[in-house]
XYZ file of C-alpha atoms in Angstrom:
560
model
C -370.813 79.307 -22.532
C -371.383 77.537 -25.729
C -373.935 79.419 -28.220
C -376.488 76.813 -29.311
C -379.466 76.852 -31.367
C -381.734 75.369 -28.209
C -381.413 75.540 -24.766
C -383.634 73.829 -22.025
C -386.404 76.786 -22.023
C -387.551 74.682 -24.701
C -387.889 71.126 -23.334
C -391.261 70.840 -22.330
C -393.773 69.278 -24.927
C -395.275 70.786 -27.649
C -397.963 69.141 -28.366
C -400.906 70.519 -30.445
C -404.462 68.948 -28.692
C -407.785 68.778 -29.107
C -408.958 69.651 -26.075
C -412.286 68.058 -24.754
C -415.720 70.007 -23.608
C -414.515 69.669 -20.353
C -411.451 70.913 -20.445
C -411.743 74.846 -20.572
C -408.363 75.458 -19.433
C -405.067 75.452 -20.867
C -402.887 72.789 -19.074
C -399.272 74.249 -18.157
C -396.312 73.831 -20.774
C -398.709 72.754 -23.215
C -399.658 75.167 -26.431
C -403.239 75.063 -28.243
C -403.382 75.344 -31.782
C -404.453 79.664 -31.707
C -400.476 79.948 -30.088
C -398.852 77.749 -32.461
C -400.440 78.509 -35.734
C -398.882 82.064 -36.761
C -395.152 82.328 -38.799
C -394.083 84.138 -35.432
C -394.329 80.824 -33.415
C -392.835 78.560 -36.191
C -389.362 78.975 -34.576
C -390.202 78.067 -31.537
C -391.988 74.851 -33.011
C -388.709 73.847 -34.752
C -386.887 74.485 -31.573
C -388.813 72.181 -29.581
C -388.294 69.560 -32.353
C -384.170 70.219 -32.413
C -384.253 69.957 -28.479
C -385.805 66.416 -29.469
C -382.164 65.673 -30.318
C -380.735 65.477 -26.590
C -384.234 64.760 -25.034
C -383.315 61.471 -24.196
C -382.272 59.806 -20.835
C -379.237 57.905 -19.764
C -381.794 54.502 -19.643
C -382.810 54.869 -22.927
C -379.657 56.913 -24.886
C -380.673 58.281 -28.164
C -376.545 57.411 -28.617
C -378.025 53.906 -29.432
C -375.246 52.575 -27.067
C -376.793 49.273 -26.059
C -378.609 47.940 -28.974
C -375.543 49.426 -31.357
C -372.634 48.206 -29.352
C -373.497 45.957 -26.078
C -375.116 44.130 -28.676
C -372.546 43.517 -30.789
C -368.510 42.111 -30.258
C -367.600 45.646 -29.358
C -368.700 45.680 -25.861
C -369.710 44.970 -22.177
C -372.852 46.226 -20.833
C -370.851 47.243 -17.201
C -371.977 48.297 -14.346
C -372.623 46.460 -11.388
C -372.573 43.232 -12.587
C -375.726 40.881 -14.883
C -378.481 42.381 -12.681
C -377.734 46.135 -13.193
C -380.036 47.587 -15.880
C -380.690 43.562 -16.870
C -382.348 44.438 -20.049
C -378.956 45.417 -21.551
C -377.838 42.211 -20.388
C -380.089 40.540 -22.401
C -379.526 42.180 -25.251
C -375.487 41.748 -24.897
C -376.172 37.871 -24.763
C -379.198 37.736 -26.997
C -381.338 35.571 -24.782
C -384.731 36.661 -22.966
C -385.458 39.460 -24.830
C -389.342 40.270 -24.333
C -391.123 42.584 -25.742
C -392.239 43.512 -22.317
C -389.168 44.943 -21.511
C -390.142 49.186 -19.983
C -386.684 50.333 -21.888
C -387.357 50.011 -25.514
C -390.901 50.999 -24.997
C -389.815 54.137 -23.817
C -387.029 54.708 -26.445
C -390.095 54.310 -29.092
C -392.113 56.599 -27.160
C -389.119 59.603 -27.375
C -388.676 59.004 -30.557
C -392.121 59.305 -31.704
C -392.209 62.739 -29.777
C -389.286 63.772 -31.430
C -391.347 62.510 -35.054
C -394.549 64.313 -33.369
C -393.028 67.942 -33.183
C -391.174 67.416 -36.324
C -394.643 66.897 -38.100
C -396.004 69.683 -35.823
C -393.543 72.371 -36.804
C -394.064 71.038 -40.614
C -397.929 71.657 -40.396
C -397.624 74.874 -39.807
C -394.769 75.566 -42.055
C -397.199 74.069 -44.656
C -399.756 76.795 -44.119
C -397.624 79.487 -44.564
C -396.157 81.794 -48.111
C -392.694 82.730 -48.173
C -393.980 86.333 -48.027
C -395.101 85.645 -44.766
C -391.768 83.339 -43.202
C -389.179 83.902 -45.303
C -386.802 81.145 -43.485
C -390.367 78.569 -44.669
C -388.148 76.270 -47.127
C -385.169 75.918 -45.120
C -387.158 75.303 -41.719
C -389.273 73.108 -43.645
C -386.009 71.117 -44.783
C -384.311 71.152 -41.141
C -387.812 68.972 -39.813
C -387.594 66.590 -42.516
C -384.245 66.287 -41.896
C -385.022 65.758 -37.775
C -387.271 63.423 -38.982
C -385.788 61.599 -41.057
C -383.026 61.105 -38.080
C -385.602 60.067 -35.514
C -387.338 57.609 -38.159
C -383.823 56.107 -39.042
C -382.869 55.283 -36.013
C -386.403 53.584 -35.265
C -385.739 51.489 -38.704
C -382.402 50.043 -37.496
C -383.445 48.897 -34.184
C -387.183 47.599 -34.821
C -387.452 47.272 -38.757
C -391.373 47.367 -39.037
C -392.448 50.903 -37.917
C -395.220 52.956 -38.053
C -394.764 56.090 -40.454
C -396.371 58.971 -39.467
C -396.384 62.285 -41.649
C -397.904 65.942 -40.813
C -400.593 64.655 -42.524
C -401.530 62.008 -39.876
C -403.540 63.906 -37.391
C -401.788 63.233 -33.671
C -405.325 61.782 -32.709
C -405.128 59.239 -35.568
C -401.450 57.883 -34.821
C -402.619 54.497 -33.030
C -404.591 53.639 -36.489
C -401.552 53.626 -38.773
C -400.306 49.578 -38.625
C -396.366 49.388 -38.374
C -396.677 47.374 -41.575
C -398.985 49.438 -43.693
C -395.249 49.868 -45.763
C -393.586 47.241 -47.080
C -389.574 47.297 -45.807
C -388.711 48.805 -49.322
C -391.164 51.118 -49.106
C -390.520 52.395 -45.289
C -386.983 53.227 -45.819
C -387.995 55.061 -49.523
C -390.017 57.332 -46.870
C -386.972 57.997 -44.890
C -385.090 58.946 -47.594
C -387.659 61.067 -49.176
C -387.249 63.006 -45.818
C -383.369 63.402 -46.655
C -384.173 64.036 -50.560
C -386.358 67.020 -49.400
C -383.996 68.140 -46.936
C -381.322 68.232 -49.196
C -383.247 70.101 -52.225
C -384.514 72.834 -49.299
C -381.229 73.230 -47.199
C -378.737 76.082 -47.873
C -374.848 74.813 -47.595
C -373.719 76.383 -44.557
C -376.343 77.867 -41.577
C -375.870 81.378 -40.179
C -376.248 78.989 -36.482
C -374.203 75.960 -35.685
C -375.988 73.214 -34.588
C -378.581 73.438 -37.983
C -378.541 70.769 -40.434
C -377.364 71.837 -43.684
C -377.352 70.543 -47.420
C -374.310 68.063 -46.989
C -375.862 66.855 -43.730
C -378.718 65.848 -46.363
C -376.757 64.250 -48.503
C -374.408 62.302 -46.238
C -377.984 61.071 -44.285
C -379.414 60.275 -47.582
C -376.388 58.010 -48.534
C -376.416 56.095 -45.278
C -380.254 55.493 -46.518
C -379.854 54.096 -49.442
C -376.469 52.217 -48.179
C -379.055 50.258 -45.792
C -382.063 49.715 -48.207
C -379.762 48.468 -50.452
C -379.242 45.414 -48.556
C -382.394 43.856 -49.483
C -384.075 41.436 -46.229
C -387.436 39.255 -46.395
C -389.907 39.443 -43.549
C -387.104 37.101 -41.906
C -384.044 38.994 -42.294
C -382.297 37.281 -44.666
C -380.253 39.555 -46.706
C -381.373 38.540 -50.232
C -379.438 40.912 -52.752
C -377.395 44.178 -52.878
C -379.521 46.326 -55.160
C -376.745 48.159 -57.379
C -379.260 51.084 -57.923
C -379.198 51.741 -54.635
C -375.529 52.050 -54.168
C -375.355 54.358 -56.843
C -377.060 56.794 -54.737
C -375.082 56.087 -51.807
C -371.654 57.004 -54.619
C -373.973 60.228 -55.751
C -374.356 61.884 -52.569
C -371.327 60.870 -51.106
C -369.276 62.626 -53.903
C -371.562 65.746 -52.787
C -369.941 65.369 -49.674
C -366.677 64.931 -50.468
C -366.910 67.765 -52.468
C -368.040 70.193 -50.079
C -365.493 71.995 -47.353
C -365.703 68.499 -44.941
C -362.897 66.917 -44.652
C -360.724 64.261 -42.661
C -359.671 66.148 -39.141
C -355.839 66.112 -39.365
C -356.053 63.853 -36.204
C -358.366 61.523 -35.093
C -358.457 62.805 -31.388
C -359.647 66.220 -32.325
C -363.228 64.251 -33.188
C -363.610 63.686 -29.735
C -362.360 66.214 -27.439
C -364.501 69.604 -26.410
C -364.284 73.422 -26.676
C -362.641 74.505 -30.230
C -362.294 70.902 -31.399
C -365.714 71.014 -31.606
C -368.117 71.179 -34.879
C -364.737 70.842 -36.360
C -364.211 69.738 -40.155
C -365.098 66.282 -40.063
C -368.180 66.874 -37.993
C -371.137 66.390 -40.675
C -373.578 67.061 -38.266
C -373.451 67.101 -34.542
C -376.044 67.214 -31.808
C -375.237 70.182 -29.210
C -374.648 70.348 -25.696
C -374.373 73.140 -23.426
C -372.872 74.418 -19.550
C -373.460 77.628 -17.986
C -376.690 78.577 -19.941
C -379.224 79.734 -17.614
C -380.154 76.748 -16.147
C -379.220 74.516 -13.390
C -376.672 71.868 -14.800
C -376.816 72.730 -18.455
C -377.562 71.262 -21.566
C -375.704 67.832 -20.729
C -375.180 64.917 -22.901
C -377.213 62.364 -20.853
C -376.937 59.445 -23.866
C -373.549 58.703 -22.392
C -373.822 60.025 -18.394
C -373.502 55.655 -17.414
C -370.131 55.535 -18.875
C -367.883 57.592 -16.323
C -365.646 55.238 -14.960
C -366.125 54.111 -11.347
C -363.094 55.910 -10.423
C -364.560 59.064 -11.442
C -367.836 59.079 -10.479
C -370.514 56.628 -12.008
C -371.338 54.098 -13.370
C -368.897 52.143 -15.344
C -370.999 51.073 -18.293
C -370.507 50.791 -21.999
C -367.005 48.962 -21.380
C -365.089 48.188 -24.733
C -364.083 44.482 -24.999
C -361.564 42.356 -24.771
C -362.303 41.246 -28.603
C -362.481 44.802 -29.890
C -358.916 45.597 -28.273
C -357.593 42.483 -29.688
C -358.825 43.835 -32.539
C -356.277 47.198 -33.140
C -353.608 44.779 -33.059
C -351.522 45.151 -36.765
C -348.733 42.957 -38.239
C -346.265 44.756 -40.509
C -349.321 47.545 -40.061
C -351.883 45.819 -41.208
C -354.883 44.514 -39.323
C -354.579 40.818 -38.525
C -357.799 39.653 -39.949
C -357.769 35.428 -38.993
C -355.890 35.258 -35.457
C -356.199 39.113 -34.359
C -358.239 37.023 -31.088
C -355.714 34.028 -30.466
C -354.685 35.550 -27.398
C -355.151 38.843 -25.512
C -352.851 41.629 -26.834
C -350.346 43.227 -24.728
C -349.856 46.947 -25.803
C -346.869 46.997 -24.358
C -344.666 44.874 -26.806
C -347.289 44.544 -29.629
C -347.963 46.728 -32.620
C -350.802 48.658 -32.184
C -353.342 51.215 -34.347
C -353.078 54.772 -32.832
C -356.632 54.898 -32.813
C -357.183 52.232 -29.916
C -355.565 54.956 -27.511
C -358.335 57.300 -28.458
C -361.206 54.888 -27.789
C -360.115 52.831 -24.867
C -359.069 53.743 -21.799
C -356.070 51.387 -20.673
C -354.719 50.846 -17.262
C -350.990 52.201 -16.818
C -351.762 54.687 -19.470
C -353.078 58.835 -18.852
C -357.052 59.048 -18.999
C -358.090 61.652 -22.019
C -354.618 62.580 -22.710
C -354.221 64.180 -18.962
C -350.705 62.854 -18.039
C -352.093 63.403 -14.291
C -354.724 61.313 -14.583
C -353.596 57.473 -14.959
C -356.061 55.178 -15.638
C -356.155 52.180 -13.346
C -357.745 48.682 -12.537
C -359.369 49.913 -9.596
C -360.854 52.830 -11.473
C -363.492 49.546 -12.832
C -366.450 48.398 -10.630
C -366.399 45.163 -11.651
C -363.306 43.884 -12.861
C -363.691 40.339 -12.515
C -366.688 40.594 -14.747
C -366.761 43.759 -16.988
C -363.216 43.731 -17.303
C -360.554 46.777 -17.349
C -361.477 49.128 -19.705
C -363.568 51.913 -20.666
C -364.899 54.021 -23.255
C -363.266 56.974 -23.808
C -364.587 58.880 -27.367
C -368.076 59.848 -25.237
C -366.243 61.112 -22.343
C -363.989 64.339 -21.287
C -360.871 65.168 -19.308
C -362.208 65.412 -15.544
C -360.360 68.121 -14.752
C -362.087 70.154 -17.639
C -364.781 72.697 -17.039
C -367.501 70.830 -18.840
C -366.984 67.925 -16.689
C -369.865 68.384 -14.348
C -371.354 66.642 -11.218
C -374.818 65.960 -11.328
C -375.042 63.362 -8.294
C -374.832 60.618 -8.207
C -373.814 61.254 -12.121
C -371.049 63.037 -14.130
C -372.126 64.484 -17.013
C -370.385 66.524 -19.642
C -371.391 69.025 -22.512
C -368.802 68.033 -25.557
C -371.008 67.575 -28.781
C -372.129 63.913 -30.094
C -371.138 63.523 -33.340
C -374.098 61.722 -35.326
C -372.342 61.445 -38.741
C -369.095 62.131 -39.594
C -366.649 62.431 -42.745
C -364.923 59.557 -41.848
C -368.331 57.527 -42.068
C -368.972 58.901 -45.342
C -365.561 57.822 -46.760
C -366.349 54.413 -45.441
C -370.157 54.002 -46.679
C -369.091 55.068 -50.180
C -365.760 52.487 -50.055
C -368.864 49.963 -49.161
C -370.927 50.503 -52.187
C -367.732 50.934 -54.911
C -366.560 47.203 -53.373
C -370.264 45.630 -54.042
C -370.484 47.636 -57.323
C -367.349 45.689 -58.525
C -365.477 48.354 -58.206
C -363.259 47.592 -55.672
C -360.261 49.092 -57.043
C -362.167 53.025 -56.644
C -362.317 52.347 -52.773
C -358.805 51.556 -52.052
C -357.870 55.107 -52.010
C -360.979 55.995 -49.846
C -359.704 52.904 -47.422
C -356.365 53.971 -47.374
C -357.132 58.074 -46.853
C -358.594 56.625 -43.457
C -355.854 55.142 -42.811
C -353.396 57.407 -43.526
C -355.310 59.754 -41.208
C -354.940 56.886 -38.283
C -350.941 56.890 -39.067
C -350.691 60.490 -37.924
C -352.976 60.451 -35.313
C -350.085 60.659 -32.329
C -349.953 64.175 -31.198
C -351.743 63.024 -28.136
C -350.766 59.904 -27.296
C -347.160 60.508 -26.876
C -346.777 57.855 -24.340
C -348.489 55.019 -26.612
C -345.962 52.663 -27.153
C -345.605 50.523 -30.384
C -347.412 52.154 -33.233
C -347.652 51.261 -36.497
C -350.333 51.684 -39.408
C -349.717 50.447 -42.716
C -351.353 51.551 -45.792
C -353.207 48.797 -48.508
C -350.539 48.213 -51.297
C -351.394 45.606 -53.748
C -348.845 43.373 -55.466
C -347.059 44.598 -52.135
C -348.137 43.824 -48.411
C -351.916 42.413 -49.712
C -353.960 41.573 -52.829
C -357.164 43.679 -53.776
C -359.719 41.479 -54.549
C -363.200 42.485 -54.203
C -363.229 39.819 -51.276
C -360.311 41.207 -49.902
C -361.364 44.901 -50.438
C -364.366 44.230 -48.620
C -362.738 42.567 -45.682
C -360.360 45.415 -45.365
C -363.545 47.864 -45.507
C -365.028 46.111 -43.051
C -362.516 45.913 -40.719
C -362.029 49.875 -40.720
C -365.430 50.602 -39.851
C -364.981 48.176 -37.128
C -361.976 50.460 -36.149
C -362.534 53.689 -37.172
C -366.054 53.998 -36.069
C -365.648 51.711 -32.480
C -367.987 52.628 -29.643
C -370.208 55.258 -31.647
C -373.231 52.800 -31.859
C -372.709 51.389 -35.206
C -370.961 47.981 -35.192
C -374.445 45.907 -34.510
C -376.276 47.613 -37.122
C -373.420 46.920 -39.650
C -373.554 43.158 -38.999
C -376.995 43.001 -40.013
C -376.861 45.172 -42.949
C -374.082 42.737 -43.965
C -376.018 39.872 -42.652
C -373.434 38.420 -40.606
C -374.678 39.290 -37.478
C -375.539 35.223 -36.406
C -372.243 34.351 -37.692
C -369.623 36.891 -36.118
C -371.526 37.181 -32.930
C -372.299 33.309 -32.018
C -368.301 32.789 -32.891
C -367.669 36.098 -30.765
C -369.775 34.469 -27.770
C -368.073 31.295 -27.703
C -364.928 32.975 -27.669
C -365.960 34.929 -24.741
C -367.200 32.360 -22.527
C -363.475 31.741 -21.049
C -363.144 35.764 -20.361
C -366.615 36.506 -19.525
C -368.470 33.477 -18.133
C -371.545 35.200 -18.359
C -371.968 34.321 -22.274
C -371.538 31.153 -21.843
C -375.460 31.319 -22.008
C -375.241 33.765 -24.982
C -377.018 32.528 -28.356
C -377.936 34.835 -31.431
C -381.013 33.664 -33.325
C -380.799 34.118 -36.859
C -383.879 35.616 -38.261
C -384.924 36.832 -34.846
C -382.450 38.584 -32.890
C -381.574 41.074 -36.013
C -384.022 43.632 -34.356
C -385.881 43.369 -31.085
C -389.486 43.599 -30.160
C -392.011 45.725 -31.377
C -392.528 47.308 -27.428
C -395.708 44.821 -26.324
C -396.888 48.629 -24.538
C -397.339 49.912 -28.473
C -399.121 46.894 -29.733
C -401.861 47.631 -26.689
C -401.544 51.415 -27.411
C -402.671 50.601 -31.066
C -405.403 48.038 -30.142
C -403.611 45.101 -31.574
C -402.777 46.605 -34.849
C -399.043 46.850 -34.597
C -398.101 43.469 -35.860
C -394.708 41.761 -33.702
C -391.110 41.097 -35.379
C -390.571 37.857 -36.738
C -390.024 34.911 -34.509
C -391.273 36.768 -31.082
């Protein structure tokens, strides 16, 4: 059994209430403010607001899967076919998105739960000495940190957001208008969250699964790497503020000095048991089997992308774009015709690191050479395609592969950042400080790491990785630098819910996506009715459910 800091005992809602005249009694797996306001309940308050980390359903995946990669060139919704789940479908062609739509609404919902016991725990950590809670400081820096997660995550996918501190009363949370902050002054919030997690967090935690001082900094620099890509109420990317990216180079050196560091292969991110919370894992959200309760603590962000051949339901399916795109030449990506024509991995060069994210047919399923992966394995072939995600998933003949009908499930840790990611965000802000030349050895470290990632995949055919040489195989402009950066984030960080959000921090999303879509229309006719909308389809819909919840005063994204 793995040892966790939270465990299902604690999934119910905490939720402090004011309880009316009428209502003399208690309501089941609810506590009143007398049980919740002493230092001995405090843990249990920041243990409801961790369990906020995996409280999330396989509709509405706090792994971001849909709006971070279905969304983007990286992949196919799956499943059945258009109908199945149909809001993702919408948002993988960018047409008919309403903010009607039941899905996002409840994603904002979670999310503000997850905010609400944050700012619960924090209240009561506020009204207490050190004398009396010794742990005060450090709990009080885990919730910011949990907060400043949840409120992240919100910022990426709907840009104007209500903030909500423990100083908002719960009662008073419809009256705060989701553009009370300007965008610069919602995502210096945020990072005030990671500033004061990172001043209040020890380096290591006696418990794995608690955020720690380099988690801090590593969130704080993926802050300030977003907010430094200045937008206008339309979503225009106006300017790269430099003062910005000099925090995101501050707290990345942090990281980079601390014991995290590059796994020696790239497999080991993604594979259970001892491989987990490994030394590239920044900070991980924790799952659990044989715990005391009936199927565990599973990872239900990711339960829809078993393979039909396994169980259910054959979504999240990588596409034929993103393999095209671990194609090399002399080693190196092939940045202009990488999508002429469909690779074949058979007698092409290939990155290592497409055998660790896509499952290909012919080929063993997560490294079990009794398991080959097959076109039949796919529900839909003729419109999804023939292969599947693999980083999310396990080996089905491990133990933490478990059946929880009509689903499979498993209980191997979700990685939420990663060293990798930090080596990559600080490349980012050295190329658009001018100083391209600092992040070719970040670029290349990646890389290097990709070359020996093979232990594995002994059966891959046709590898080859080539480091960045200037004056040799490239040259190192700051235009080529970031191109090259680009492109391994693209790579490197495939299928883990990032690629959309990158495109619009660049703002290229219209551009890559509308060329992506009518490249797509001859392998997947389906986008043939696919159109991004600049200065619309960047974010989606403030949920149409919250704007009646707050009376009107939530204001809608531009252009809906």
């Amino acid at each position: 059994m793995k040892k966790i800091i939270f465990s299902l005992v604690f999934t119910v809602a905490f939720m402090v209430v004011s309880c009316s005249d009428f209502l003399e009694v208690t309501p089941n797996a609810v506590l009143d403010q007398e049980q919740v306001s002493g230092p001995e309940q405090i843990d249990k308050l920041v243990v409801a607001a961790y369990s906020m980390l995996g409280n999330d359903h396989y509709d509405a995946p706090f792994s971001l899967w849909p709006w971070g990669n279905v969304r983007s060139d990286d992949a196919y919704k799956g499943g059945r076919d258009e109908s199945d789940i149909q809001d993702y479908h919408f948002y993988e062609i960018s047409e008919n998105v309403l903010p009607t739509f039941g899905i996002p609404d409840a994603l904002w919902y979670n999310m503000y739960v997850a905010i609400s016991r944050a700012n619960a725990a924090l209240t009561v950590l506020n009204s207490v000495t050190l004398e009396e809670f010794p742990e005060r400081d450090v709990r009080i820096g885990e919730m910011k940190f949990i907060r400043g997660h949840f409120y992240f995550m919100l910022k990426i996918i709907y840009k104007n957001i209500p903030y909500l501190d423990e100083t908002v009363p719960v009662a008073e949370y419809g009256s705060i208008s989701n553009v009370a902050l300007s965008n610069l002054e919602l995502w210096d919030k945020i990072a005030q969250d990671f500033e004061s997690a990172y001043e209040f967090l020890p380096e290591d935690q006696p418990q794995v699964g608690r955020a720690n001082k380099y988690a801090a900094a590593a969130y704080l620099a993926k802050t300030r790497l977003y907010q430094a890509y200045l937008q206008d109420e339309q979503h225009n990317v106006t300017n790269i503020d430099a003062g910005f990216l000099e925090e995101v180079v501050k707290y990345t050196a942090i990281v980079m000095e601390s014991p995290y560091r590059l796994e020696d292969d790239f497999a080991k991110n993604f594979l259970h048991g001892s491989y987990e919370n490994g030394p590239e894992a920044i900070f991980s959200i924790q799952f659990s089997t044989d715990d005391g309760t009936m199927h565990g603590r599973l990872n239900f962000s990711d339960v829809l992308s078993v393979p039909q051949g396994l169980g259910c339901c054959d979504f999240h399916k990588p596409s034929q774009n993103l393999v095209n795109a671990f194609r090399t030449v002399d080693g190196l990506p092939d940045f202009e015709d990488y999508n002429s024509t469909d690779v074949d991995v058979n007698s092409e060069s290939m990155d290592p690191r497409l055998f660790h994210t896509v499952a290909i047919p012919g080929f063993p399923y997560k490294y079990n050479a009794t398991r080959t992966y097959e076109e039949d394995w796919n529900r839909n072939p003729g419109v999804y395609g023939v292969y599947a995600s693999l980083k999310e998933n396990v080996d089905p003949d491990s133990e933490v592969f478990i059946n929880i009908d009509p689903f499979y499930g498993n209980s191997k840790n979700r990685i939420v950042i990663r060293y990798a990611d930090v080596l990559l965000m600080r490349a980012e802000a050295l190329i658009e400080l001018n100083r391209h030349n600092e992040a070719l050895d970040l670029i290349n470290e990646v890389r290097a790491r990709a070359q020996s990632s093979t232990t594995f995949i002994p059966y891959a055919p046709n590898l080859e990785v080539a480091l960045y040489q200037p004056g040799v195989n490239c040259t190192w402009t700051q235009d080529f630098a970031r191109e090259a950066m680009r492109w391994e984030r693209r790579l490197e960080l495939a299928m883990e819910g990032n690629r959309f959000f990158d495109l619009v921090r660049w703002g290229i999303a219209d551009e890559v996506l509308n060329t992506y879509y009518e490249e797509e229309t001859s392998r997947r006719s389906y986008y043939s009715n696919a159109a991004f909308d600049k200065n619309q389809d960047e974010y989606i819909p403030i949920p149409q459910q919250q704007i009646n919840f707050s009376k009107g005063l939530y204001e809608q994204n531009y252009n809906y």
